Coordinates of C-alpha atoms and ligand atoms in Angstrom, one line a residue:
M8 CA -1.8 164.0 -206.2
N9 CA -3.9 165.8 -203.6
Y10 CA -2.0 167.5 -200.8
N11 CA -5.1 168.9 -199.0
V12 CA -7.1 167.0 -196.5
N13 CA -9.7 164.6 -198.0
E14 CA -13.4 164.3 -196.9
K15 CA -12.4 161.6 -194.4
G16 CA -9.8 163.8 -192.7
Y17 CA -6.7 162.2 -194.2
Y18 CA -3.7 163.5 -196.1
G19 CA -2.7 160.3 -197.9
K20 CA -2.5 157.8 -195.0
F21 CA -1.9 160.4 -192.4
G22 CA -4.4 162.3 -190.2
G23 CA -7.8 161.1 -189.1
A24 CA -9.3 161.6 -185.6
Y25 CA -8.0 159.0 -183.1
I26 CA -9.8 160.3 -180.0
P27 CA -11.4 158.9 -176.8
E28 CA -15.1 158.3 -177.3
M29 CA -15.9 161.1 -174.7
L30 CA -14.4 163.7 -177.0
Y31 CA -16.3 162.6 -180.1
P32 CA -19.3 165.0 -179.7
N33 CA -17.0 168.0 -179.5
V34 CA -14.7 167.1 -182.3
E35 CA -17.7 166.0 -184.4
A36 CA -19.5 169.3 -183.9
L37 CA -16.4 171.2 -184.9
R38 CA -15.9 168.9 -188.0
Q39 CA -19.5 169.5 -189.1
N40 CA -19.4 173.2 -188.7
Y41 CA -15.9 174.6 -189.2
L42 CA -16.1 175.1 -193.0
K43 CA -19.6 176.5 -192.9
I44 CA -18.7 179.0 -190.2
M45 CA -15.5 180.0 -191.9
A46 CA -17.4 180.7 -195.1
E47 CA -19.9 183.0 -193.4
P48 CA -19.5 186.6 -194.6
S49 CA -19.7 187.9 -191.0
F50 CA -17.0 185.5 -189.9
K51 CA -14.7 186.4 -192.8
E52 CA -15.3 190.1 -192.1
E53 CA -14.5 189.9 -188.4
F54 CA -11.5 187.7 -189.0
N55 CA -10.0 190.0 -191.7
Q56 CA -10.7 193.1 -189.6
L57 CA -8.9 191.7 -186.6
L58 CA -6.0 190.5 -188.7
K59 CA -5.7 194.0 -190.1
D60 CA -6.3 196.3 -187.1
Y61 CA -5.2 194.0 -184.2
V62 CA -2.5 191.8 -185.6
G63 CA -1.1 194.3 -188.1
R64 CA -1.6 192.4 -191.3
P65 CA -0.6 192.3 -194.1
S66 CA 2.9 191.5 -192.8
P67 CA 5.5 192.8 -195.2
L68 CA 7.3 190.7 -197.8
Y69 CA 10.8 192.1 -197.4
F70 CA 13.6 191.7 -200.0
A71 CA 16.7 191.0 -197.9
K72 CA 19.3 192.7 -200.0
R73 CA 22.5 191.9 -198.1
L74 CA 21.5 188.3 -197.3
S75 CA 20.7 187.9 -201.0
E76 CA 24.1 189.2 -202.0
K77 CA 25.8 186.9 -199.6
Y78 CA 24.1 183.8 -201.0
N79 CA 23.9 185.0 -204.5
T80 CA 20.1 184.5 -205.0
K81 CA 17.0 186.5 -204.3
I82 CA 15.8 186.0 -200.8
Y83 CA 12.5 187.5 -199.5
L84 CA 11.4 187.3 -195.9
K85 CA 7.8 187.0 -195.0
R86 CA 7.7 189.1 -191.8
E87 CA 5.4 187.2 -189.4
D88 CA 7.8 188.4 -186.7
L89 CA 6.1 191.8 -187.0
N90 CA 2.7 190.5 -185.9
H91 CA 1.2 191.4 -182.5
T92 CA 2.7 189.0 -180.0
G93 CA 5.7 188.4 -182.2
A94 CA 5.0 185.4 -184.3
H95 CA 2.5 183.7 -186.7
K96 CA 0.6 181.9 -183.9
I97 CA -1.8 184.8 -183.4
N98 CA -3.3 184.2 -186.9
N99 CA -4.6 180.9 -185.7
T100 CA -5.7 181.9 -182.2
I101 CA -7.8 184.8 -183.7
G102 CA -9.5 182.4 -186.0
Q103 CA -10.2 179.8 -183.3
I104 CA -11.5 182.3 -180.8
L105 CA -14.0 183.5 -183.4
M106 CA -14.9 179.9 -184.1
A107 CA -15.4 179.1 -180.4
K108 CA -17.7 182.1 -180.0
R109 CA -19.8 180.9 -183.0
L110 CA -20.0 177.5 -181.4
G111 CA -21.3 179.1 -178.2
K112 CA -18.3 178.2 -176.1
T113 CA -17.4 180.4 -173.1
R114 CA -14.3 178.8 -171.7
I115 CA -11.0 178.3 -173.6
I116 CA -8.2 175.8 -172.9
A117 CA -4.8 175.5 -174.6
E118 CA -1.5 173.7 -174.2
T119 CA 1.8 175.4 -174.5
G120 CA 5.5 174.4 -174.5
A121 CA 7.6 177.5 -174.8
G122 CA 4.6 179.6 -173.9
Q123 CA 4.3 181.3 -177.3
H124 CA 0.9 179.6 -178.1
G125 CA -0.2 180.2 -174.5
V126 CA 0.5 183.9 -174.9
A127 CA -1.3 184.1 -178.2
T128 CA -4.3 182.3 -176.7
A129 CA -4.3 184.4 -173.5
T130 CA -4.2 187.5 -175.8
V131 CA -7.3 186.6 -177.8
C132 CA -9.2 185.5 -174.7
A133 CA -8.5 188.9 -173.1
L134 CA -9.6 190.5 -176.4
M135 CA -12.9 188.6 -176.3
G136 CA -13.4 188.5 -172.5
L137 CA -13.4 184.7 -172.3
E138 CA -12.0 182.6 -169.5
C139 CA -8.6 181.1 -170.4
I140 CA -6.8 178.1 -168.9
V141 CA -3.4 177.2 -170.2
Y142 CA -1.7 173.9 -169.4
M143 CA 2.0 173.9 -169.3
G144 CA 4.6 171.4 -168.2
E145 CA 6.1 172.2 -164.8
I146 CA 9.6 172.1 -166.3
D147 CA 8.6 174.6 -169.0
I148 CA 7.0 176.9 -166.5
A149 CA 10.4 177.2 -164.8
R150 CA 12.3 177.6 -168.1
Q151 CA 9.9 180.1 -169.7
A152 CA 9.2 182.5 -166.9
P153 CA 8.7 185.7 -169.0
N154 CA 5.9 184.0 -171.0
V155 CA 4.2 182.7 -167.9
A156 CA 4.2 186.3 -166.6
R157 CA 2.7 187.5 -169.8
M158 CA -0.1 184.9 -169.7
K159 CA -0.9 185.9 -166.1
M160 CA -0.8 189.6 -166.9
L161 CA -3.4 188.9 -169.7
G162 CA -5.7 187.2 -167.2
A163 CA -5.1 183.5 -168.0
T164 CA -4.7 180.7 -165.4
V165 CA -1.6 178.7 -166.0
V166 CA -1.9 175.1 -164.7
P167 CA 1.3 173.1 -164.3
A168 CA 1.3 169.6 -165.9
L169 CA 3.0 167.4 -163.3
S170 CA 3.0 164.0 -165.0
G171 CA 5.6 162.3 -167.3
S172 CA 8.5 164.5 -168.5
R173 CA 6.5 167.6 -167.4
T174 CA 6.8 169.2 -170.8
L175 CA 4.7 169.9 -173.9
K176 CA 3.3 166.4 -174.5
D177 CA 2.2 166.1 -170.9
A178 CA 0.6 169.6 -171.0
T179 CA -1.3 168.4 -174.1
N180 CA -2.5 165.3 -172.2
E181 CA -3.8 167.5 -169.4
A182 CA -5.6 169.8 -171.9
I183 CA -7.3 166.7 -173.5
R184 CA -8.3 165.5 -170.0
D185 CA -9.8 168.9 -169.2
W186 CA -11.8 168.9 -172.5
I187 CA -13.2 165.4 -171.7
N188 CA -14.4 166.8 -168.3
N189 CA -15.8 170.0 -169.7
P190 CA -17.3 169.0 -173.1
V191 CA -20.2 171.5 -173.2
D192 CA -18.8 175.0 -172.5
T193 CA -15.1 174.6 -173.5
H194 CA -13.2 174.9 -176.8
Y195 CA -9.7 173.6 -177.0
I196 CA -7.4 175.9 -179.1
I197 CA -4.7 173.7 -180.5
G198 CA -1.6 175.7 -181.4
S199 CA -0.2 173.9 -184.5
A200 CA -1.3 172.0 -187.6
I201 CA -1.7 168.9 -185.5
G202 CA -4.4 167.1 -183.5
P203 CA -7.5 165.2 -184.6
H204 CA -9.3 166.2 -187.9
P205 CA -10.5 168.9 -188.5
Y206 CA -7.8 170.7 -186.5
P207 CA -4.9 170.4 -188.9
D208 CA -7.0 171.6 -191.8
M209 CA -8.6 174.4 -189.7
V210 CA -5.3 175.7 -188.4
T211 CA -3.8 175.5 -191.9
R212 CA -6.7 177.5 -193.4
F213 CA -6.3 180.2 -190.7
Q214 CA -2.6 180.4 -191.4
S215 CA -3.0 180.3 -195.2
V216 CA -3.3 184.1 -195.1
I217 CA 0.5 184.0 -195.2
S218 CA 0.7 182.5 -198.7
E219 CA -2.3 184.4 -199.8
E220 CA -0.4 187.6 -199.1
I221 CA 2.9 186.3 -200.5
K222 CA 1.2 185.9 -203.9
W223 CA 0.1 189.5 -204.4
Q224 CA 3.1 190.9 -202.6
L225 CA 5.5 188.9 -204.9
K226 CA 3.5 190.0 -207.9
A227 CA 4.2 193.6 -206.9
H228 CA 7.9 192.9 -206.3
E229 CA 8.8 190.5 -209.1
G230 CA 5.9 190.6 -211.6
R231 CA 4.9 187.0 -210.8
E232 CA 2.9 185.4 -208.0
N233 CA 4.9 182.2 -207.6
P234 CA 8.4 182.0 -206.1
D235 CA 10.8 179.3 -207.1
Y236 CA 11.0 178.1 -203.5
V237 CA 9.1 178.5 -200.2
V238 CA 10.9 177.7 -197.0
A239 CA 9.7 177.3 -193.5
C240 CA 10.7 175.7 -190.2
I241 CA 8.6 172.9 -188.8
G242 CA 7.6 172.2 -185.2
G243 CA 4.1 170.9 -185.6
G244 CA 4.0 172.7 -188.9
S245 CA 1.6 175.6 -188.7
N246 CA 3.7 178.4 -190.1
A247 CA 4.9 176.0 -192.8
A248 CA 1.4 174.9 -193.7
G249 CA 0.3 178.6 -194.0
T250 CA 3.3 179.4 -196.1
Y251 CA 2.9 176.5 -198.5
Y252 CA -0.9 176.4 -198.7
H253 CA -1.6 178.4 -201.9
F254 CA 1.4 176.8 -203.6
L255 CA 0.8 173.1 -202.8
H256 CA -0.5 172.3 -206.2
D257 CA 1.8 174.5 -208.2
E258 CA 4.5 172.0 -208.9
N259 CA 6.8 174.7 -210.2
V260 CA 7.0 176.1 -206.6
N261 CA 9.5 174.0 -204.7
I262 CA 8.7 173.4 -201.0
I263 CA 11.5 173.2 -198.4
A264 CA 10.6 172.1 -194.9
V265 CA 13.3 172.6 -192.2
E266 CA 13.3 170.4 -189.0
A267 CA 15.5 170.7 -185.9
A268 CA 18.4 168.3 -185.9
G269 CA 19.3 169.3 -182.3
L270 CA 22.8 168.0 -181.6
G271 CA 22.7 165.9 -184.8
I272 CA 20.4 163.4 -186.3
D273 CA 22.2 160.4 -184.9
S274 CA 23.0 162.0 -181.5
G275 CA 19.9 160.8 -179.7
E276 CA 19.2 164.5 -179.0
S277 CA 17.1 165.6 -182.0
A278 CA 13.6 166.6 -183.3
A279 CA 14.0 165.6 -186.9
T280 CA 10.8 163.7 -187.2
S281 CA 10.7 163.1 -191.0
V282 CA 14.1 161.3 -190.7
L283 CA 13.7 159.6 -187.3
G284 CA 9.9 159.2 -187.1
K285 CA 7.8 156.1 -187.9
E286 CA 4.0 156.0 -188.4
G287 CA 2.2 156.3 -185.1
I288 CA -0.5 158.1 -183.3
I289 CA 0.0 161.2 -181.2
H290 CA -2.6 163.7 -179.9
G291 CA -5.4 162.4 -182.0
C292 CA -3.8 161.9 -185.4
K293 CA -1.8 159.3 -187.3
T294 CA 1.4 160.8 -188.4
L295 CA 5.2 160.4 -188.3
L296 CA 6.3 160.2 -184.7
M297 CA 9.6 159.6 -183.0
Q298 CA 9.2 156.5 -180.9
T299 CA 11.0 153.5 -179.5
K300 CA 10.6 150.0 -181.0
D301 CA 7.7 149.3 -178.7
G302 CA 5.9 152.5 -179.6
Q303 CA 6.8 154.7 -176.6
I304 CA 7.2 158.4 -177.6
T305 CA 10.8 159.5 -177.6
E306 CA 11.7 162.8 -175.9
P307 CA 12.7 165.2 -178.6
Y308 CA 15.4 167.8 -178.2
S309 CA 16.1 171.1 -179.9
I310 CA 17.6 174.3 -178.6
S311 CA 14.5 176.0 -179.8
A312 CA 11.5 175.2 -177.6
G313 CA 9.1 175.7 -180.5
L314 CA 10.6 172.9 -182.6
D315 CA 10.9 170.5 -179.8
Y316 CA 8.0 168.2 -180.7
P317 CA 8.2 164.4 -181.3
G318 CA 5.7 164.5 -184.2
V319 CA 4.9 166.6 -187.2
G320 CA 1.5 167.6 -188.6
P321 CA -0.2 165.0 -190.9
M322 CA 0.0 167.3 -193.9
H323 CA 3.8 167.5 -193.6
A324 CA 4.1 163.7 -193.1
H325 CA 2.3 163.4 -196.4
L326 CA 4.4 166.0 -198.1
S327 CA 7.5 164.2 -196.9
K328 CA 6.4 160.7 -197.9
T329 CA 5.2 161.8 -201.4
G330 CA 8.4 163.8 -202.0
R331 CA 6.4 167.0 -202.7
A332 CA 8.5 168.8 -200.1
E333 CA 12.2 168.5 -199.6
F334 CA 13.0 168.0 -195.9
M335 CA 16.2 169.4 -194.4
S336 CA 17.4 169.2 -190.8
I337 CA 19.5 171.8 -189.2
T338 CA 21.5 171.5 -186.0
D339 CA 21.4 173.9 -183.0
A340 CA 24.8 175.2 -183.9
D341 CA 23.9 176.0 -187.5
A342 CA 20.6 177.6 -186.5
M343 CA 22.3 179.8 -183.9
K344 CA 24.9 180.9 -186.5
A345 CA 22.2 181.8 -189.0
G346 CA 20.3 183.8 -186.3
L347 CA 23.3 185.9 -185.5
E348 CA 24.0 186.3 -189.2
L349 CA 20.5 187.7 -190.0
S350 CA 20.9 190.1 -187.1
K351 CA 24.1 191.5 -188.4
L352 CA 23.3 191.5 -192.1
E353 CA 19.7 192.7 -192.0
G354 CA 19.1 194.2 -188.5
I355 CA 16.4 191.5 -187.8
I356 CA 16.8 189.2 -184.8
P357 CA 14.9 186.1 -185.6
A358 CA 13.4 183.5 -183.2
I359 CA 15.7 180.5 -182.9
E360 CA 12.9 178.4 -184.6
T361 CA 13.0 180.7 -187.6
A362 CA 16.8 180.7 -187.6
H363 CA 16.6 177.0 -188.6
A364 CA 14.9 177.9 -191.9
L365 CA 17.6 180.6 -192.6
A366 CA 20.5 178.1 -192.0
I367 CA 19.7 176.2 -195.2
F368 CA 21.6 178.7 -197.4
E369 CA 24.8 177.3 -196.0
Y370 CA 23.8 173.8 -197.3
K371 CA 21.8 174.4 -200.5
T372 CA 22.8 176.5 -203.5
F373 CA 20.2 178.4 -205.4
K374 CA 20.5 180.0 -208.8
T375 CA 21.2 183.7 -209.0
D376 CA 17.7 184.6 -210.3
D377 CA 15.8 182.1 -208.1
V378 CA 13.2 183.7 -205.9
V379 CA 13.3 182.1 -202.5
V380 CA 10.6 183.2 -199.9
V381 CA 11.4 182.3 -196.3
S382 CA 8.8 182.4 -193.6
L383 CA 10.2 184.6 -190.8
S384 CA 7.9 182.9 -188.3
G385 CA 8.8 185.0 -185.2
R386 CA 11.0 187.5 -183.6
G387 CA 14.0 186.7 -181.3
D388 CA 13.2 188.8 -178.2
K389 CA 12.1 185.7 -176.3
D390 CA 15.4 184.1 -177.2
L391 CA 17.8 186.9 -176.3
D392 CA 19.0 185.1 -173.2
T393 CA 19.8 181.9 -175.2
Y394 CA 21.6 183.9 -177.9
V395 CA 23.6 185.9 -175.3
K396 CA 24.7 182.8 -173.4
Y397 CA 25.5 180.8 -176.5
F398 CA 27.7 183.5 -178.1
K399 CA 29.0 184.9 -174.8
L400 CA 27.9 188.4 -176.0
Ligands
PLP16 C1 5.8 177.9 -182.3 C2 6.7 178.5 -183.3 C3 7.2 177.7 -184.4 C4 6.8 176.3 -184.6 O1 5.4 176.0 -184.7 P1 4.8 175.6 -186.1 O2 3.4 175.2 -185.8 O3 5.6 174.5 -186.7 O4 4.8 176.8 -187.0 C5 8.0 178.3 -185.3 N1 8.5 179.6 -185.1 C6 8.0 180.3 -184.1 C7 8.5 181.7 -184.0 C8 7.2 179.8 -183.1 O5 6.8 180.6 -182.1

């Protein structure tokens, strides 16, 4: 079984590029050039240098002693929360801004929900001196004021999306519209392992530095490169794709994908796409998608803004359907509890997205000598308000 993208841009039956004709030249230019550009020695050198000196890589692989004792197994945390801007998203935006420059683009657009990808994009645009326009739903702009302020401070223009539910999917529609109107000078930096081919593969490759580092770091800790389990939370699926990438074809490494169940799978307020989703097309690719009987996209819900997406990247749809990955869904309540627990046991306040991945230890028992690597995708600073209100701290 192949879990990577094939030459037609598919993972099994998922993926492809379902785009308006007007976008074809842009997406096609990217498709024809991305692997060539990524293989250039000067590209690799610049990418690696920035990951090291600007992002702060390699991120540590930390053995969580007290957490491991509590769950009677060996838990390692891959500390993406220590990256500049506080999450894994910067790995991808660094890669894509270098790609945009090689393609001769001078203007960058992006969509954002919670504002994390918007901040990561505004950051690299400031770094490279490129114009940056971030589309964000009007509702999200109101909910995520600190990140809006960050983007403005970094010199980006934040444009409210006023249509539909005025959240992430509407912001994405606006970004796509912008790209259609500005095909020559503009690159669209997509923030997760989603979108038309080649985006899911390109984003996955930029994020694959996570599993590349896990291999040599685990070798140093445990004397072996492969853990027994890799675990990551899934919104669109970029931190997960990067965490799994170098283990996809090592069948002795078990893959666990954690989705947001919101108030519960059957509550109508959920984002557990692998359970509730049906095959459909969203934002340029065929994947699993939460939708009504007549194909209207269902509003997803999760307490964590970063997991609040009605679809899932095509690679993960394939991992789910083939059974290569075990999918678990975690409710708001369980995630919040796990976030508080990590704070108290290890002195690390995780993002609420990340806390979903940590909550699986209450539901799944591992062997004492199992090595379980969890992607600590981001830090919880942005979520303090939510934690404080939730626990009445
Ligand atoms: C955005 C975000 C996610 C979800 O995005 P993926 O593309 O699925 O990784 C998870 N964790 C954090 C901290 C995020 O900011």
